[in-house]
Coordinates of C-alpha atoms in Angstrom, one line a residue:
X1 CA 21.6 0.4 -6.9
X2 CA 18.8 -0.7 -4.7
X3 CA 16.2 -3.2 -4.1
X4 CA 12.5 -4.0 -6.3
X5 CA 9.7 -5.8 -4.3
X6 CA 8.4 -7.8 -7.4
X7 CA 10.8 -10.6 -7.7
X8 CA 10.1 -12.0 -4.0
X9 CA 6.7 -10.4 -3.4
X10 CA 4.6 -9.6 -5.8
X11 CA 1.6 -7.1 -5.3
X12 CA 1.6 -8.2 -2.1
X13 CA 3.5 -5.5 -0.6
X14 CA 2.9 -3.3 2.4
X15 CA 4.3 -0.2 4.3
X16 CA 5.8 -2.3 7.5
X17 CA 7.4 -4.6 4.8
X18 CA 9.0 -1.7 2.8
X19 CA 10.3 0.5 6.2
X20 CA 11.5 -3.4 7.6
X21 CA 13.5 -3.5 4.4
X22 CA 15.2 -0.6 5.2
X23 CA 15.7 -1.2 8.4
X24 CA 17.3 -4.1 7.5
X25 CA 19.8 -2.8 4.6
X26 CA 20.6 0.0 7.1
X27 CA 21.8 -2.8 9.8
X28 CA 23.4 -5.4 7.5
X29 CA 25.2 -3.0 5.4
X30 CA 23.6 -3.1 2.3
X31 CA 22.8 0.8 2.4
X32 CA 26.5 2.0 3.1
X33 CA 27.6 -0.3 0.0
X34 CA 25.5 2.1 -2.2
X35 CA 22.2 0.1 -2.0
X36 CA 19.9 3.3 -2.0
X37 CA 17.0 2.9 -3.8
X38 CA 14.1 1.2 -2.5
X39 CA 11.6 0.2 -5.5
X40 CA 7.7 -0.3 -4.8
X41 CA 6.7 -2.2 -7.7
X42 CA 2.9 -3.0 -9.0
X43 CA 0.7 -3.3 -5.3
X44 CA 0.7 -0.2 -3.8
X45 CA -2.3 1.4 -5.8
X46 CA -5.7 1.7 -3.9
X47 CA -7.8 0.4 -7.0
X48 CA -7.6 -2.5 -9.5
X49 CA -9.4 -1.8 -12.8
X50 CA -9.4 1.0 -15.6
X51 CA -7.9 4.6 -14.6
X52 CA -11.1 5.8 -16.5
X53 CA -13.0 4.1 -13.6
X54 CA -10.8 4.9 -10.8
X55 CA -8.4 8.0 -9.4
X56 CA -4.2 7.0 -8.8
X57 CA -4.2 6.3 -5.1
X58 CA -2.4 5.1 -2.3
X59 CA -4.0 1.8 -0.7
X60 CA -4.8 3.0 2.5
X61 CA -4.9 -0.2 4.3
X62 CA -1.6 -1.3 3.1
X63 CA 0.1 2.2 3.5
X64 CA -2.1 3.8 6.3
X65 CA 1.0 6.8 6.4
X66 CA 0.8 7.7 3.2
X67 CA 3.6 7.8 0.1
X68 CA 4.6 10.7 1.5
X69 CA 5.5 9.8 4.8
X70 CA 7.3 6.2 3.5
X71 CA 9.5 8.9 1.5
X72 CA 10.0 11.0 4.3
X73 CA 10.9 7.7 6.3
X74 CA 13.3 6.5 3.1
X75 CA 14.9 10.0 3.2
X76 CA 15.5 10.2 6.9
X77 CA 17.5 6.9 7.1
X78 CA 19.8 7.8 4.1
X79 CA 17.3 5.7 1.0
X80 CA 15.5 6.8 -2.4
X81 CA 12.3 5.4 -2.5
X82 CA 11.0 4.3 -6.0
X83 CA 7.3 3.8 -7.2
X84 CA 5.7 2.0 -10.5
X85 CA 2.9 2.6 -13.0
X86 CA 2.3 2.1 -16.5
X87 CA 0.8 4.0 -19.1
X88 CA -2.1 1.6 -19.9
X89 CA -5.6 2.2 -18.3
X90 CA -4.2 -0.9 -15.9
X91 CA -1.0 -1.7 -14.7
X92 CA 0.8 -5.4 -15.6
X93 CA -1.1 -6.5 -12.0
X94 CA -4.6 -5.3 -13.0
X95 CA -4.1 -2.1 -10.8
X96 CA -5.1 1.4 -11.8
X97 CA -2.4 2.9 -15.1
X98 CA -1.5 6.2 -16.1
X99 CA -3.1 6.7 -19.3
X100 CA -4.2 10.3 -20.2
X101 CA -2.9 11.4 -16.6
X102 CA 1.1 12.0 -16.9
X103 CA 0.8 15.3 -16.3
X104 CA -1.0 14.9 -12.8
X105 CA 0.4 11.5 -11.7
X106 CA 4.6 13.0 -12.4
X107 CA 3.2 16.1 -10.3
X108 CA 2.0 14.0 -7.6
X109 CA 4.8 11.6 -7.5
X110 CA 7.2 14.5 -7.1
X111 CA 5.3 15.7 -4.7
X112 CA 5.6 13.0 -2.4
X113 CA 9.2 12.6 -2.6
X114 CA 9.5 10.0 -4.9
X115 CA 13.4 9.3 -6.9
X116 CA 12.4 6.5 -8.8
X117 CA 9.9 5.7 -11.5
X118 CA 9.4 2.0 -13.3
X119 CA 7.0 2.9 -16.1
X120 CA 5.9 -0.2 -17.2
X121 CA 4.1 -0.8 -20.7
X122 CA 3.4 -4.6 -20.5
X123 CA -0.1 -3.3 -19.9
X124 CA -0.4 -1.4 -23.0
X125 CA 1.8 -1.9 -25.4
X126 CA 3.1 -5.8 -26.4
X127 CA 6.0 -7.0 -28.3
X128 CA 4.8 -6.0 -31.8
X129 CA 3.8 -2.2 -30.9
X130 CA 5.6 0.0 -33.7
X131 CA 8.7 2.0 -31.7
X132 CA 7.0 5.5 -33.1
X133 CA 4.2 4.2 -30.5
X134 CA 6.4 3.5 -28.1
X135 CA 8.4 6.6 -28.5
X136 CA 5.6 8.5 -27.9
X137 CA 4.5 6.7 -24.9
X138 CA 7.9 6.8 -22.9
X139 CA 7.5 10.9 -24.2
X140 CA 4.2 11.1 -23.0
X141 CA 6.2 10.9 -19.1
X142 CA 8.9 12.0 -19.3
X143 CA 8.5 15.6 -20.3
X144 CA 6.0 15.9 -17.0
X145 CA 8.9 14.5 -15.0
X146 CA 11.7 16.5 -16.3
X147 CA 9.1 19.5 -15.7
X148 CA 9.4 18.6 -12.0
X149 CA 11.5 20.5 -9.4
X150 CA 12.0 17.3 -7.5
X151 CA 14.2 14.7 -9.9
X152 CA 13.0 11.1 -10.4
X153 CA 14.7 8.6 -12.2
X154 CA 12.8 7.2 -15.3
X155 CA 12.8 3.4 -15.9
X156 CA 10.6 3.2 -19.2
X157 CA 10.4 -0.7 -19.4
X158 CA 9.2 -2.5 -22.5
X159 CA 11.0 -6.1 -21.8
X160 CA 13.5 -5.8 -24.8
X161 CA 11.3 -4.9 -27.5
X162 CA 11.0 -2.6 -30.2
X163 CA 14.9 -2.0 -29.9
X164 CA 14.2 0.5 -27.2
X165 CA 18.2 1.0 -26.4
X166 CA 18.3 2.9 -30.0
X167 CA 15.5 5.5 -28.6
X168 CA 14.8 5.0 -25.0
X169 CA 17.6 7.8 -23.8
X170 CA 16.7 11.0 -26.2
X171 CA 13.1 10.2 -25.2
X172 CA 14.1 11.2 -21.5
X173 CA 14.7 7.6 -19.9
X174 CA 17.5 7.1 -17.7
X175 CA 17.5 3.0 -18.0
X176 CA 15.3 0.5 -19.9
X177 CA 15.3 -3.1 -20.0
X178 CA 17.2 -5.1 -22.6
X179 CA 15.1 -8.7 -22.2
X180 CA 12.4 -10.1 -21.5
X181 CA 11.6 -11.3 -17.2
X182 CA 15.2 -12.8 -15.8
X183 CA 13.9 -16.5 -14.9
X184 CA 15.5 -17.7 -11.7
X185 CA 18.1 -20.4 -13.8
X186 CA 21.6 -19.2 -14.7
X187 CA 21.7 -21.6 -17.5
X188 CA 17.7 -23.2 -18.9
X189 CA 17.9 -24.6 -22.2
X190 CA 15.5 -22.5 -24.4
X191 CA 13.4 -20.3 -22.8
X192 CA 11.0 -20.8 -20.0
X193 CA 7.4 -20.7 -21.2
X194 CA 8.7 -18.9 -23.8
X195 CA 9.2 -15.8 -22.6
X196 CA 11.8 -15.9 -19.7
X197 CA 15.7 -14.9 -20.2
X198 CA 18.2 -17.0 -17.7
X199 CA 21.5 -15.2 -16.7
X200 CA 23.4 -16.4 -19.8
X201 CA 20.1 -15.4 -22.1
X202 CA 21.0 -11.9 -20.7
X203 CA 24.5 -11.6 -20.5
X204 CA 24.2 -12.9 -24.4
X205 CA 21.6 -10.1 -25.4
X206 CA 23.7 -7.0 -24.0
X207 CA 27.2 -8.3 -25.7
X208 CA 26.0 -6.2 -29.0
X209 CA 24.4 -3.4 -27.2
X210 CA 27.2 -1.7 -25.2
X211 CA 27.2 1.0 -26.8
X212 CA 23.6 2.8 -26.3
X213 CA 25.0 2.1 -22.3
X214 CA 26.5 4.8 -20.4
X215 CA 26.2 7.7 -18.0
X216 CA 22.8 8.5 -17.5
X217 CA 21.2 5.9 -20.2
X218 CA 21.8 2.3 -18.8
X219 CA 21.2 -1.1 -20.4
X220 CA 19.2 -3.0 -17.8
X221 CA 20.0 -6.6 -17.1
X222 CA 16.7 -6.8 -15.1
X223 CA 16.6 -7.4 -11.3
X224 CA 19.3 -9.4 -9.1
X225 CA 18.1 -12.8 -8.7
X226 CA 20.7 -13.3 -6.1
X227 CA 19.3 -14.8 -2.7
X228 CA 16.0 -16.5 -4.5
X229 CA 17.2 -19.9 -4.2
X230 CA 14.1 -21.1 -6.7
X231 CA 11.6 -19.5 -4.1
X232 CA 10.2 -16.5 -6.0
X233 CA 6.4 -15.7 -5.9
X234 CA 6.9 -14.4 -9.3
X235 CA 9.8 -16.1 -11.2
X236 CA 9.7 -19.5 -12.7
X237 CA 12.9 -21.2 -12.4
X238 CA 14.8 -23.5 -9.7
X239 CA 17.4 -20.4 -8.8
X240 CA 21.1 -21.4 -8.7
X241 CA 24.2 -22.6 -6.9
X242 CA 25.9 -20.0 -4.6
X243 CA 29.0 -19.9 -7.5
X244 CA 26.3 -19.3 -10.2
X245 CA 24.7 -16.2 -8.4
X246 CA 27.9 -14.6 -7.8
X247 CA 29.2 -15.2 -11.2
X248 CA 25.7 -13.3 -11.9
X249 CA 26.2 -10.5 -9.7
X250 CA 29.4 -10.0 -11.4
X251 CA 28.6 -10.2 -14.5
X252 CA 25.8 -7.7 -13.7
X253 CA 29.0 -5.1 -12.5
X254 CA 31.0 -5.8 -15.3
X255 CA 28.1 -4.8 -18.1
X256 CA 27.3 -2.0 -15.6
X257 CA 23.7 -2.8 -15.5
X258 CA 21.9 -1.9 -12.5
X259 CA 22.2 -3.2 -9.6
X260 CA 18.5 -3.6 -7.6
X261 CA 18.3 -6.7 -5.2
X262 CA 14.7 -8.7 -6.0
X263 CA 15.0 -11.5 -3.0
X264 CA 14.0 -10.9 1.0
X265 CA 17.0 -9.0 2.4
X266 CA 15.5 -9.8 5.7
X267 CA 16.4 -13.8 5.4
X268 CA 19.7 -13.4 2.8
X269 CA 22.3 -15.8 3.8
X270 CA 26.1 -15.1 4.9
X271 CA 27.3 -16.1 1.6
X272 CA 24.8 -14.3 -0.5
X273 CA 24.9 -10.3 1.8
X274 CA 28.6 -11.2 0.9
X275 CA 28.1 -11.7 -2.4
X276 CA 25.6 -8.4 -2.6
X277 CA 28.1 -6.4 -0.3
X278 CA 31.7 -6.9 -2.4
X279 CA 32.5 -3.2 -2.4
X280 CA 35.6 -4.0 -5.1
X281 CA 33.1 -5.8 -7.1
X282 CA 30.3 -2.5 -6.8
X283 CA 33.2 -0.7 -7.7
X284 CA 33.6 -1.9 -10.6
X285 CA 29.8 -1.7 -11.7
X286 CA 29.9 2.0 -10.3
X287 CA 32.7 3.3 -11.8
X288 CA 32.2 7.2 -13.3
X289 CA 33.6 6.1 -16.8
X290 CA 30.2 3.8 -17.1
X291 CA 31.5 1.8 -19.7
X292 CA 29.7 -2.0 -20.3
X293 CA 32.5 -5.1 -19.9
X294 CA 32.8 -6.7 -23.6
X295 CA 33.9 -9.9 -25.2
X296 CA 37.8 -9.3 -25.7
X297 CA 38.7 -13.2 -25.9
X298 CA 36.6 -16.4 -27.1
X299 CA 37.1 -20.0 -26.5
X300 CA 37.2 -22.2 -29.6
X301 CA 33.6 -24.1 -27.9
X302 CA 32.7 -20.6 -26.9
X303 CA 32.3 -21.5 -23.4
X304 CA 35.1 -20.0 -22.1
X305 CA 34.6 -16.1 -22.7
X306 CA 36.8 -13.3 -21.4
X307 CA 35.0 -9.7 -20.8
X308 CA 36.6 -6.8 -20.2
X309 CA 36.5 -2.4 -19.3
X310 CA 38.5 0.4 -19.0
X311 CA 37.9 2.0 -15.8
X312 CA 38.8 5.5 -14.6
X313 CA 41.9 5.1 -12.9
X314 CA 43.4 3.8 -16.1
X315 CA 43.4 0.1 -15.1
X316 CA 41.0 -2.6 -16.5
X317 CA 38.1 -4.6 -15.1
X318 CA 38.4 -8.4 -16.5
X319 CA 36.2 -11.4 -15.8
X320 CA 36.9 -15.1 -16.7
X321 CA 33.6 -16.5 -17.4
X322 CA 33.6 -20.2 -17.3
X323 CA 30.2 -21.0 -18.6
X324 CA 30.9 -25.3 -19.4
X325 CA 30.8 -27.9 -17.5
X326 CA 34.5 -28.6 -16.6
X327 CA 37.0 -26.6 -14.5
X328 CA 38.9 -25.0 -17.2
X329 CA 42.5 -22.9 -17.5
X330 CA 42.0 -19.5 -18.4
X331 CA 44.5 -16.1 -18.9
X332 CA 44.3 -12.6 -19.4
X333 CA 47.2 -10.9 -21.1
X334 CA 47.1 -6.9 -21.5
X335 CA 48.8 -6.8 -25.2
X336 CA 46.7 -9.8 -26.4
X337 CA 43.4 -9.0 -24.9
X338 CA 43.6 -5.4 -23.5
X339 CA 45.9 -4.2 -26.1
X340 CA 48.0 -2.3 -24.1
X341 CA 51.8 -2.4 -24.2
X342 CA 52.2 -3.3 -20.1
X343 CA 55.5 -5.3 -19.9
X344 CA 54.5 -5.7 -15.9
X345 CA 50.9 -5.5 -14.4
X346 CA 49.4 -5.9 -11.1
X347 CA 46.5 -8.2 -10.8
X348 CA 43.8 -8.3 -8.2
X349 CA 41.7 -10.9 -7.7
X350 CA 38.5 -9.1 -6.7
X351 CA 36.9 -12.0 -4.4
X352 CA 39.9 -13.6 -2.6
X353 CA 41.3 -9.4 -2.6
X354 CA 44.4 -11.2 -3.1
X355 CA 47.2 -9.8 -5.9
X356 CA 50.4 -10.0 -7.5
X357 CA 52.8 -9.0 -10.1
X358 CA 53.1 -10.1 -13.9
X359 CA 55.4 -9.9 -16.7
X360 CA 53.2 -12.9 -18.4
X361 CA 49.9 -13.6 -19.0
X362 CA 48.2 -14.4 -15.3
X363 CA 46.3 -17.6 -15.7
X364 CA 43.9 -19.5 -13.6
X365 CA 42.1 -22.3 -13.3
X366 CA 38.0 -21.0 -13.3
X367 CA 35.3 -23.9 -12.1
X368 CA 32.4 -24.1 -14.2
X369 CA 29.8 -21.4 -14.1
X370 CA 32.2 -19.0 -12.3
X371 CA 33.5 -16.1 -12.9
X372 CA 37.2 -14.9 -11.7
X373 CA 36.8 -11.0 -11.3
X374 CA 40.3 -9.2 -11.3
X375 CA 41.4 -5.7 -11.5
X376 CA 44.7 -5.0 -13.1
X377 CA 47.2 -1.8 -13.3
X378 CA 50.0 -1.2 -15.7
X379 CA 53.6 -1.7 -13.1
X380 CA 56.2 1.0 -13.9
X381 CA 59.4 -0.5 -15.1
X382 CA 62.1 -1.9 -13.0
X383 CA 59.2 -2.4 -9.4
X384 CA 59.7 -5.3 -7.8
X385 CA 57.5 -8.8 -8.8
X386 CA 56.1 -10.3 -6.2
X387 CA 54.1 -13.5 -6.0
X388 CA 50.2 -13.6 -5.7
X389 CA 49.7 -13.1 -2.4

């Protein structure tokens, strides 16, 4: 859990942005809710152009301190900080790569302090690379990482391709991304330009991957796109309504993908740090078991979907997904769709943190393109029913 600069900024990324950013999550609460890492992506290297041509360095005009010190900084105030390259003689921006230099760029990352590495192969590697290459590439990193004393987490990011969930953890990585870019849309027909995934896109692509997910090894849904409202630097799309981005950032919890904010904490609206800050909600997504949210129910029109995982206190994350157009009833019932033998279960509704008592399905009426989050426990016999309250 975290934040990534790309989505809002760009390359155009500095070190009084990145320590105002921390500032910020420290103030509104976005640390304490487990929002840790803060990700530099492509921007902060000195040099554009081919490694063979230029040394890795810190731009010293836009981080006069030093990596180190912005570590040190990110340490102090209770953060990770997180850094990018690629293993291309240019990064995806143009900047200076990796390539023939894992050895000495892990060593110096560690050095500095850094927790948190995006290796990005856009700039070597495209969609039809064989996946030998590609093994070998994410290999080619993560052995110098692993050799460090300080640990950083490896994101080995090859948008999707290549089936990089079957290989990407026994080659070291710790998450990899399961689509192409996330477009600011929660529902586009087609894809953008071709290339871009909306929410649905995503959520689609992971329902048959949940199992290469788990501890350690995470399917990544790509960056939150929560707080964008259509004004990315980066992102097509015209963002979405307030319902469709929290029915995205839960979605994002149920599949346990993780969790790094992309938009301008600094300017995030009441609606949307409450949407970022649900701690029942993180829970969920955070939850030791790590298991993804499947499909355990399907409308007949397939637009009314029911996801749900087993969590580690024995009770069961379920979301109501809504995706049509019209408000629509929708139930959850533990023998039909969990099945477990519950006569009786609690259920909590995670965003109203308002619950009751069932000895029938619970059913609710979900508007379209949101998601009803709930949390339900198995009711030992002969306990009182209450209403939802």
């Amino acid at each position: 859990m975290g934040w990534s600069s790309w989505n809002q900024f760009g390359d155009q990324i500095d070190e009084d942005l990145i320590k105002k950013t921390m500032d910020t999550m420290a103030s509104n609460g976005l640390r304490d809710a487990g929002y840790v890492f803060v990700n530099l992506d492509d921007g902060w290297q000195h040099y554009k152009g081919n490694r063979s041509d230029n040394p890795l360095e810190v731009d010293p005009v836009k981080f006069p301190s030093g990596m180190k010190s912005l570590a040190d900084y990110a340490h102090a105030n209770g953060f990770k900080l997180g850094i990018y390259s690629g293993p291309g003689q240019m990064t995806c921006a143009g900047y200076t790569g990796s390539e023939g230099h894992e050895d000495e760029d892990a060593a110096m990352f560690a050095s500095w302090g850094i927790d948190h590495l995006k290796y990005d192969s856009c700039c070597s590697s495209g969609e039809s690379a064989p996946r030998s290459e590609m093994e070998e590439i994410a290999l080619r990193m993560s052995k110098p990482l692993l050799a460090q004393s300080h640990p950083i987490v490896y994101h080995f990011c090859h948008c999707g391709w290549a089936d990089v969930w079957e290989w990407a953890a026994s080659e070291g990585a710790n998450q990899w991304r399961i689509g192409q870019d996330i477009s600011d849309d929660f529902n586009y027909p087609g894809n953008r330009e071709k290339y871009y995934f909306d929410v649905l896109d995503m959520l689609d692509r992971g329902n048959n991957l949940v199992q290469y997910s788990g501890p350690g090894h995470w399917n990544d849904y790509d960056m939150l796109i929560v707080g964008l409202n259509g004004n990315s630097s980066q992102l097509v799309g015209t963002g979405a309504s307030n319902i469709e981005y929290r029915t995205h950032f839960s979605m994002w919890a149920m599949v346990a993908s993780p969790l790094l904010i992309g938009s301008d904490v600094r300017t995030l609206d009441v609606y949307s740090l409450q949407t970022l800050s649900n701690k029942e909600v993180i829970e969920i997504n955070q939850d030791p078991l790590g298991i993804s949210a499947e499909t355990v129910g399907i409308g007949e029109d397939e637009d009314l979907q029911v996801y749900a995982k087993e969590m580690s206190d024995g009770s069961y994350a379920v979301a109501l997904l809504n995706r049509g157009s019209f408000t629509a009833e929708m139930s959850v019932s533990p023998r039909r769709d969990l099945a477990m033998e519950w006569d009786t279960f609690r259920v909590r509704d995670l965003w109203k943190h308002k619950e009751g008592m069932y000895d029938v399905p619970y059913t609710v009426e979900v508007m379209p393109h949101e998601a009803k989050v709930l949390r339900l426990w198995e009711v030992p016999a002969n306990a009182s029913m209450c209403f939802f309250q």
